[in-house]
Tab-separated table of C-alpha atoms in Angstrom:
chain	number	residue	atom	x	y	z
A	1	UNK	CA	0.000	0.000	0.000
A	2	UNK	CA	1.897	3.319	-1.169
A	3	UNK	CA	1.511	6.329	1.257
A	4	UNK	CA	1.527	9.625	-1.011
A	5	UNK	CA	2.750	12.954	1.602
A	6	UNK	CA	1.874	16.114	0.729
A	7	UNK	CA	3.440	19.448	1.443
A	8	UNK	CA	1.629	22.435	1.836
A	9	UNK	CA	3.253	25.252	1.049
A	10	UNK	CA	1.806	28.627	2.731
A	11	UNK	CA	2.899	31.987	2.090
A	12	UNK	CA	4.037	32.448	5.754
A	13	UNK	CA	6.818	29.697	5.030
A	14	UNK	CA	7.637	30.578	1.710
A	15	UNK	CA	8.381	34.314	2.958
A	16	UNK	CA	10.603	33.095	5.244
A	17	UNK	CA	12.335	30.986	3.154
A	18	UNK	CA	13.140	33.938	1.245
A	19	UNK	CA	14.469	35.982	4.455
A	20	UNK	CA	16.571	33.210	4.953
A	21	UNK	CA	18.335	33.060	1.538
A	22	UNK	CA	18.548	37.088	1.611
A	23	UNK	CA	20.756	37.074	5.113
A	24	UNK	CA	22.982	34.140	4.240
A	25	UNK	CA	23.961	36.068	0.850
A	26	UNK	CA	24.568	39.467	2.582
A	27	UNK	CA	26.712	37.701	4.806
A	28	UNK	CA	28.734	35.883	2.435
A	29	UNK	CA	29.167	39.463	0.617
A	30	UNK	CA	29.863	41.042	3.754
A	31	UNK	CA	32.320	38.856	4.372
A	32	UNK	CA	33.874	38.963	0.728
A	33	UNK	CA	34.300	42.830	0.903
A	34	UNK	CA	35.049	43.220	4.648
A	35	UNK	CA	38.700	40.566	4.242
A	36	UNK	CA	39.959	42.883	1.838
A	37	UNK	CA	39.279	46.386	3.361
A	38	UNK	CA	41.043	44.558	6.431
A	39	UNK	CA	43.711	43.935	4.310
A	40	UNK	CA	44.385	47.148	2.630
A	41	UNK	CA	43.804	49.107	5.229
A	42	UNK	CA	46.927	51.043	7.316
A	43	UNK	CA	48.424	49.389	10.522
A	44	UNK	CA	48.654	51.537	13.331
A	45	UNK	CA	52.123	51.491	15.147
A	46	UNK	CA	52.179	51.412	19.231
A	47	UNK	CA	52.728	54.359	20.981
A	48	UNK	CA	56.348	54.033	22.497
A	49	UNK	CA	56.823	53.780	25.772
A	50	UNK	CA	57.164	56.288	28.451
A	51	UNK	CA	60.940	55.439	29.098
A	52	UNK	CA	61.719	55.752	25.882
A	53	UNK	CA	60.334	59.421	25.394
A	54	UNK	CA	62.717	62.256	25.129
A	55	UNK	CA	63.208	64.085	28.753
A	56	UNK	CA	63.001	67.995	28.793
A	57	UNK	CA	66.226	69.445	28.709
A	58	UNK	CA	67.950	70.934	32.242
A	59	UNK	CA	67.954	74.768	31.639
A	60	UNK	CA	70.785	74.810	34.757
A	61	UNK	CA	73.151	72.299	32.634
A	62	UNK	CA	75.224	74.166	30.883
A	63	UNK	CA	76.049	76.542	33.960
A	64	UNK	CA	76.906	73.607	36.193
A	65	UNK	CA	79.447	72.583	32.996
A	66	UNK	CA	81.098	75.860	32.780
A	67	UNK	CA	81.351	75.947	36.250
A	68	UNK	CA	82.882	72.427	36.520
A	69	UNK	CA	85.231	73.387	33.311
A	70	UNK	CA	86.556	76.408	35.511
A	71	UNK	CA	87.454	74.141	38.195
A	72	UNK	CA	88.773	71.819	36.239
A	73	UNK	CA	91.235	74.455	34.622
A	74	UNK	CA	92.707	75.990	38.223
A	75	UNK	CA	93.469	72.402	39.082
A	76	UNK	CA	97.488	71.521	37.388
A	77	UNK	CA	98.120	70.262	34.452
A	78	UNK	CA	98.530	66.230	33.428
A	79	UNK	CA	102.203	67.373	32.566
A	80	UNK	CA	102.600	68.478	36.490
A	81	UNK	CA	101.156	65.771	37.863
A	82	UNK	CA	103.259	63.534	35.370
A	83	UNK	CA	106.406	65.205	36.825
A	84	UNK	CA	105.813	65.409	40.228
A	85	UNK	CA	105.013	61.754	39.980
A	86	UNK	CA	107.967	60.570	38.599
A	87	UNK	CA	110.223	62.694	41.099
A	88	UNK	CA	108.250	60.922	43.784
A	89	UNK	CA	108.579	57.121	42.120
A	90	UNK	CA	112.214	58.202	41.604
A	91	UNK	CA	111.652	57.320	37.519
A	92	UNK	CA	112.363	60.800	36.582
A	93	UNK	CA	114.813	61.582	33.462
A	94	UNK	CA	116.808	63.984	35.113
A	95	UNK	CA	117.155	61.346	37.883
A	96	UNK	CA	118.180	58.873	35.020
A	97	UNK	CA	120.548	61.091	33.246
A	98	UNK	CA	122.722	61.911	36.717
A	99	UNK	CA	123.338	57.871	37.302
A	100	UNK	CA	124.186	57.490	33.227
A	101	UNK	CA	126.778	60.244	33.970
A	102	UNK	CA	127.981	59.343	37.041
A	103	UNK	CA	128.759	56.025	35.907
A	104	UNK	CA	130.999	57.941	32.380
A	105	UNK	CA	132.598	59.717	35.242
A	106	UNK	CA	133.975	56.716	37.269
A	107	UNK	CA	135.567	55.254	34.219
A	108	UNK	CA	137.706	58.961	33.739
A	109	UNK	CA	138.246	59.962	37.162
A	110	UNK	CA	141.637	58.088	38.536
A	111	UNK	CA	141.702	56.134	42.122
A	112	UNK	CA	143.379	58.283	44.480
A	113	UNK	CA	145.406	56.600	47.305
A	114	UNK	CA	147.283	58.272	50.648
A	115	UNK	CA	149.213	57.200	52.864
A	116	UNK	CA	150.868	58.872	55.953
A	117	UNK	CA	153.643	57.262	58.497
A	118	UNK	CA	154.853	58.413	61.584
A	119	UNK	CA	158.162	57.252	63.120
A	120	UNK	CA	157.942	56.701	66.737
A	121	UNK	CA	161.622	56.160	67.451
A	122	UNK	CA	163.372	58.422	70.099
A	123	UNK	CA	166.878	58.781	69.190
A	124	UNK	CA	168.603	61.038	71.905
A	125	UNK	CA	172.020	62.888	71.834
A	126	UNK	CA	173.362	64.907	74.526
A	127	UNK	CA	176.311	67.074	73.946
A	128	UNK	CA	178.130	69.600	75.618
A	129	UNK	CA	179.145	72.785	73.948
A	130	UNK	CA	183.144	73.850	75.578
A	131	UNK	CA	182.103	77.672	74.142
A	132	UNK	CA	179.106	77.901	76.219
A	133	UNK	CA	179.220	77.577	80.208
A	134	UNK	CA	177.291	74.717	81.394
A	135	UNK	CA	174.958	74.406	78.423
A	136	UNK	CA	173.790	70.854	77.269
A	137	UNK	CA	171.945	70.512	73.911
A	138	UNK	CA	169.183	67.573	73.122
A	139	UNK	CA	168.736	66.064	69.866
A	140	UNK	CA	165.508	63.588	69.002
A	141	UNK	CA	164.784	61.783	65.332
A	142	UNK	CA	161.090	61.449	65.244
A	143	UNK	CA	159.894	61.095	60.827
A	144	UNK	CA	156.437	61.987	59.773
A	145	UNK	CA	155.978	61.160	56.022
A	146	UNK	CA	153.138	61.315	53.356
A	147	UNK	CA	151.825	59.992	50.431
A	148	UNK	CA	149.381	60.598	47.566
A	149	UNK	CA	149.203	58.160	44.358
A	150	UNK	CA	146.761	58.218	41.541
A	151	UNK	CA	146.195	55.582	39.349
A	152	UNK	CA	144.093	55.015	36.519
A	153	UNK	CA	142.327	51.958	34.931
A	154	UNK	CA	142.542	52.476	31.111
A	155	UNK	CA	140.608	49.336	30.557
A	156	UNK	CA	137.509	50.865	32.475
A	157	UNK	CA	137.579	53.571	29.506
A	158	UNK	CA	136.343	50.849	26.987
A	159	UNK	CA	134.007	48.571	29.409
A	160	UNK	CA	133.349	49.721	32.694
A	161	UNK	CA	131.661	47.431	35.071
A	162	UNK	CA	129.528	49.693	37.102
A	163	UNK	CA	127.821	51.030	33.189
A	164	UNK	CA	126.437	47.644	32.895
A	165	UNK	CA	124.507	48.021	36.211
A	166	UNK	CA	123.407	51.665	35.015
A	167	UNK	CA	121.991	50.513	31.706
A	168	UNK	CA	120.023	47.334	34.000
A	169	UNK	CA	118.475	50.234	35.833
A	170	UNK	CA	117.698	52.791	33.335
A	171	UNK	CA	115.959	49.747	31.512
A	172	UNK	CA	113.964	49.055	34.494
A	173	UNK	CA	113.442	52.837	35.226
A	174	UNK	CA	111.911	52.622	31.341
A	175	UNK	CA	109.467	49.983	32.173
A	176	UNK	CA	108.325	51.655	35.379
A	177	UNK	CA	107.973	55.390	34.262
A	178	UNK	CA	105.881	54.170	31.140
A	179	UNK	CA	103.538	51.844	33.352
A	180	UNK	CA	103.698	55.211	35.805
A	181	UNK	CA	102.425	57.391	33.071
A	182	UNK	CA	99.803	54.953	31.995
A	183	UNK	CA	98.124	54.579	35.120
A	184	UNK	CA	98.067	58.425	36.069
A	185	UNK	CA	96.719	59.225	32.869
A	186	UNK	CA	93.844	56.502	33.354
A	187	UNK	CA	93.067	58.141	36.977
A	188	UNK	CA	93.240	61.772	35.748
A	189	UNK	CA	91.249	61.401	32.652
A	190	UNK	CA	88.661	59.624	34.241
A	191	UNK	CA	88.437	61.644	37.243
A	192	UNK	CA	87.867	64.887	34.294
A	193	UNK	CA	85.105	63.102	32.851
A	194	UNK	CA	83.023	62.357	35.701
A	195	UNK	CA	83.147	65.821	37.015
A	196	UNK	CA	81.930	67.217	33.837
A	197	UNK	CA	78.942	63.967	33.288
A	198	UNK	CA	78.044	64.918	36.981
A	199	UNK	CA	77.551	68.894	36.607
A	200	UNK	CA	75.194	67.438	32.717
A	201	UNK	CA	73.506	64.961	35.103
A	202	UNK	CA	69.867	65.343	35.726
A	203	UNK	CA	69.312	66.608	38.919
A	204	UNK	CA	66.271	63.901	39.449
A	205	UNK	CA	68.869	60.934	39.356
A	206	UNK	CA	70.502	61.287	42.912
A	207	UNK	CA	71.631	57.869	42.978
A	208	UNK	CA	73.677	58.418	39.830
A	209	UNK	CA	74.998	61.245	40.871
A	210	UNK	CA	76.212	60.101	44.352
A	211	UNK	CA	78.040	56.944	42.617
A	212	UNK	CA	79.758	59.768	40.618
A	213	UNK	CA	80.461	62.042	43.410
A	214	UNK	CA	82.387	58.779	45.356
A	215	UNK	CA	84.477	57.798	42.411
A	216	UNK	CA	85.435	61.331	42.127
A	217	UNK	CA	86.623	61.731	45.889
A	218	UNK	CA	88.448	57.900	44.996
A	219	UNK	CA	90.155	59.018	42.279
A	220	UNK	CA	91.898	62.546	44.331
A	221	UNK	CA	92.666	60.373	46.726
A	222	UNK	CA	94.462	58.064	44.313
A	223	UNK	CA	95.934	61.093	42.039
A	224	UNK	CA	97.646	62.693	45.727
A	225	UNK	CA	99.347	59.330	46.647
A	226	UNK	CA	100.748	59.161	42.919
A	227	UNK	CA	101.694	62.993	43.228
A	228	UNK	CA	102.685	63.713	46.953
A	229	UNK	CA	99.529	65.455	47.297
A	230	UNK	CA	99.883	67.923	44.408
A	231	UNK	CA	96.596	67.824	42.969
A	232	UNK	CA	94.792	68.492	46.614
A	233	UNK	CA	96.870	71.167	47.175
A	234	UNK	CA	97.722	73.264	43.836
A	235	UNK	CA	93.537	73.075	43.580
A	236	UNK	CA	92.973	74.020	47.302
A	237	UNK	CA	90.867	70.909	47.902
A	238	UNK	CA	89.845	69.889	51.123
């Protein structure tokens, strides 16, 4: 037995059938025009932090500088500190150029001897003169003798023994007054820079700025053992 079904069709459902097909095509255009306005359109960047952004400048900078660059030019120069160091390590040319001389000398100058003798024999005489009444003479024999030689070494005018020694330490000298140099020059320079990076220092970083202040006072401290206290004293530190 064949069943027959029948669908009736009433224009209620047929208008919403046709609702139905309208939305799912406006979304499928929607979504055909909306990828590629996505795509073409401009991407905006992130702001950049707040650390990053440039900090208004200090309007008292530049008259902390000059004032630090004033200092800075009351206080003596590298070269003075250079020589006062050296005199002090004892690494000093002029220092250098006395022992190389010295040593020329002792291979010119002649070795000077004396010698003195005394005779402590007492050799007596007694004698009467006939012309004279009563009168007796007394003879003694005492000798007191001296003696200066002078004798040079012509072979120390070709090879002297104490030059070798003198050329050992002006070599050494060398190697110390060029180390010397190097490490005052470290110590001063720095020391020059952080005065000057303190007074451009923003007044808001007080950590910095006492970190600075420390290696600063280090550094003197350093420079016036190197220097028998010149730089303290030529710049009226305290």
């Amino acid at each position: 037995m064949k069943r027959t079904s029948f669908t009736a069709t009433t224009p209620t459902t047929r208008r919403a059938r046709q609702l139905a097909g309208a939305l799912v095509l406006g979304f499928s255009l929607g979504l055909g025009v909306a990828a590629p306005l996505r795509a073409d359109a401009p991407q905006r960047r992130p702001n950049p932090p707040a650390s990053a952004a440039t900090r208004p400048p200090d309007p008292g900078a530049s008259l902390r500088i000059a004032r630090a660059q004033a200092a800075l030019r009351k206080e003596p120069t590298f070269d003075a500190l250079k020589n006062a160091a050296l005199r002090l390590a004892d690494a000093d040319i002029a220092r250098t150029r006395h022992l190389l001389r010295q040593a020329s000398l002792q291979a010119i100058l002649p070795t000077f001897k004396f010698t003195a003798g005394l005779d402590l024999e007492r050799d007596e005489s007694l004698n009467k003169q006939e012309s004279v009444q009563d009168k007796w003479g007394a003879k003694t024999d005492r000798d007191l003798g001296f003696q200066i030689t002078a004798q040079w070494k012509l072979s120390d005018l070709i090879f002297h023994a104490d030059t070798l020694r003198v050329h050992t330490t002006l070599s050494k000298r060398a190697s110390d007054r060029e180390k010397l140099i190097q490490l005052l020059a470290g110590y001063v320079f720095e020391r020059r820079k952080l005065i000057l990076t303190t007074a451009a220092a923003q007044e808001s970083d007080l950590r910095r700025s006492v970190e600075m202040q420390v290696r600063i006072e280090e550094l003197t401290a350093i420079i016036d053992a190197l220097t028998g206290g010149m730089l303290s004293r030529e710049a009226g530190l305290p």
